[in-house]
Every structure is written in structure tokens, then in C-alpha cells.
């Protein structure tokens, strides 16, 4: 299996290549120095070549995605494509079926996607769905922020037990990293309440959100996990929440990273850079967040860009979803995951003439355009919260063209002029910036740069070729061409195999599921497990034997080793 991609205009920021005509050699699914003369050849003909896209935050599998499908039968009527010889049927837009998830990502040139939230108790379901998503590599982040054992160990200041619990929780859920959603708030939602700031005390546990975040960051670094803590901040969905977001970012200063990456990833900033005190004086403070990022290390973010039209909000933040449902008079599903967290699902429609939606549209773009280093802001829509992932090409076009932004602004509620900075921002990102925000940066944030997000020797042969000749196009003017090229890759190559040609799926290999096996001293696990067995006996509705994700659920695993005792990455 040898393949040579010739004459590509390659953008590979991690290796310092910005549009140079470079050949890429592939053998046995990996990028190599050179191939033999019998290799198959793809002539890119001067077209844009990047590594396969990497999405660090999307909701593609698990209980809440399925609740979204149940709540929105109308969604299945859009985007229908019947079965072909190669593909199974596609359905849905905001909550597409599992097959469409894999096909549509691959058609955009994406090859790796991480599900951003799974409760350990629901992880079997997550993996059952991940197993059905074709083509892409994937993984899932595990919720620890409103979890009883976490809060017990934070209160006891017992970092050894907390690290052992996180390691065990990742094993139990076959998870990739620590997700923390409205820490403490999910627990309080069980009593119809919420936390209102980083220093509120969670009743019955006597811990604060700030203590939970800092302790989880410390446990994360003790274990040397590839990714950092991935935080959905407290007070999300409330005007004025940018202060909580900045204060949460400030907590990262208390912890030293164990690796060359951030210690805290603060996700979907569109939902937590809100100024004002109520819906009347609601305004964007994305500039304040960007300013903070420009003057700090160890914190990264992603956009969570809003897309006008239908979306389905789904999150472990139970209380915010109750507030959303009340505000919007919308359908509402609420979930409580026993000792672990809460959740909620609410469909939404983002309208151009609704002032709040117009301001939110500006927020993600402001963040990306005002933050100088694109490694600090990943391109996401928090699919399907800000909008479905199929709209990434729209976001790319907006970031690359001020002309397109100004055309859009003309169609929006006038609040976008007074309550955001977007009309006056002239910066236009280039292909290098886009390659960082969708590839190198996401892989770095996830801790996967050894094999993902770049085109150096040893990387996975995940490559996208787009029908754009960078030296012949002005993205600022020809933004429609940019959008359509990124919607429909000329080629997507996954693990050395052509899976998309001219926007059509040509093969559907099974991707792998990344999870982290973190080791701690055995006696540490044993001491911690005494507590866990007690919790199962007294509180859980299921037995421990029915809880763990077994190997049978993850048939194509990619195990990343970590742990208190440092172990080589396998
Ligand atoms: Zn999310």
C-alpha cells in the first residue's frame, strides 16, 4: 500500500510548510520519507493539501445525542440520502444518524473527531454509537466535574485517590480525558438549584467549583494525560458570565503543565463571553477573553461558533437547559446520571433578526480574529449546540473574508453594531491559520501531535486535498469558492486509503477509538476502590459488574498510555 501525492500546495503549519509545492509519500497508513516507483500517484495539480481535519469538541455519540434524535423527528427529514453500494442511508441535520456523522466529516476532509461529554455510567451507549460511525477516528471525554467521588476526594484534599479515581474512570468509560461541565452545578441541579460562581459551596460535599477545577487540573497533570482538563465554565448562558470565564482561566496559573500543551481548555466561548447584566444590555465580551488569551499561556479555547438556523442544544449543564426551555418555551429533556452529573436537551432556532443571536454570531468570530495565536482558538460550532458541524466551511469563509462578514452583518439585527466589535475587525485569516485552527492546533490541544494534525514522517496518513489553488485565489473576494471547496473535499485520505473523491464517499473503513490507559500504583487503586464499591452498594442503581465498558464495546481501540509512573506512548 504505497501512495504518492504530487504537486500539492501543502499547508502543514506544525512542520513550517506554508503553501510550498511538496510531495507526500505514504506507506502502510503512515507518512514516510519516500516510496518506491510502483506507488500509486495522485497529482494534486497545485491544489490545497492539508492533514486530515481534527475536531476536539463535537457531540456525535451517546445518550444525549439520542435524546436529541427522539425529540426531533422532523430533523430526520432533512439531508436524506438513500443507501448506495458503498454507503448506508444518511438522515438528519442537527442530530444526524451515525452514518451521516462519519460520511459528512470525511466529505469535509475531517478524519478525527472527539465526542465532548460522556458520563461513565452512560459510556457503553457512547461506544455503541461510536462503533457505528464510519471512517473517522474518534474518542470521548469523560465527565468528572459534578461527580460524587471527585467531590469527596477534593474535599479530603486526597490527590492520590482523585488521580486513582480519574484513571479508573477513564478505564471504566474507555475515555480520553477529563471533561468538567459547570462543576458542582450538576450536583446542585439534583435539588433544583445551581452554583452561581466559582466560590459557591456545593451542599453535602462542602467543595467549591474553583476547588474542583484546580484539583482536576492537578490530577490531570499528575497522570500526565495527553489532553488537559476540558472545561465548560460555570454560569454558562447567563449575561455577565465572561467574568466567571476569566476567573476560571486564571485558575490555570496554579498548575504546571506536565507536557507541551495547555493545562486548561475552556470550550465554546460563544456561550461564555457574555457581558451585560440582563437580556436588555446583553453584549459581547469576546474581546476581553481574546485579550486574556493574548497575555497568557497554558489556556486554550474553541469558538463554538453560532450558525443561523436550526440547532439542538445538548449539555451536561442541566440547570442551563431548564432556563433555556423556560426562556424559549421549547421542548425540554432533562437527565440525571445518578452519582455523576445532570444533562438537558433543548431544540433552538437561531434567527438573524434576534438581537441576542446576532450578538452571539459575532462572539465566536471576534474571539478567533482578536486572538493573535490561532493555536489558542480551535474552530468548532460545539456541534450541534451552536450549529451542525457541516457548517465549518461557512465559518472558514467568514474568517478568511471581511467582505463576507460585512455582507452578513447587513442581514443581522442592528445590535451587532453597538454590542459587538465585529463590524470594525478587518483581519482576515489565511490558509495557514485555518490549518492550525482545524488541524495542528486541535491535535496539539488534544495531545495527539505525534500522529495527528500534521504531515511529517511518522504521522497517520490522514490527508485532505481541496479544489482550491492557493496561489490563484483571493479568499477575501472569492469566499463562496472557499466555502464550497471545504464542503466537498477533492480527496480525503484516511490511514492511506482514499475515502472521498470529488466529495463522494469511495470507501468506508472503520476508524479507531482513542482512549487513555493511565496507570497508578496498584495499592492506590485498591484503597480508592473500597470507596467505589461502597458507593455501588449504597447508591448506584446498577452493579459494578454492569458498569464498566468492556473490550467488546471498543473493537478498534487505540490505547494511549499515561500514568503516575510515566509510560511510553504505544
Ligand atoms: Zn459541547
PDB file of C-alpha atoms in Angstrom, residues 52 128 185 187 192 270-271 319 376 479 554-555:
ATOM      1  CA  UNK A  52      -6.946  15.468   7.869  1.00  0.00           C
ATOM      2  CA  UNK A 128     -22.012   1.534  20.848  1.00  0.00           C
ATOM      3  CA  UNK A 185     -23.768  22.753  39.294  1.00  0.00           C
ATOM      4  CA  UNK A 187     -24.941  18.025  41.570  1.00  0.00           C
ATOM      5  CA  UNK A 192     -33.371  22.201  41.571  1.00  0.00           C
ATOM      6  CA  UNK A 270     -19.571  31.823  22.274  1.00  0.00           C
ATOM      7  CA  UNK A 271     -21.644  30.679  25.250  1.00  0.00           C
ATOM      8  CA  UNK A 319     -29.776  23.869  35.058  1.00  0.00           C
ATOM      9  CA  UNK A 376      -5.246  29.182  21.175  1.00  0.00           C
ATOM     10  CA  UNK A 479     -15.271  33.425  -0.376  1.00  0.00           C
ATOM     11  CA  UNK A 554     -14.352  -0.987  21.583  1.00  0.00           C
ATOM     12  CA  UNK A 555     -13.364  -3.252  18.727  1.00  0.00           C
TER      13      UNK A 555
END
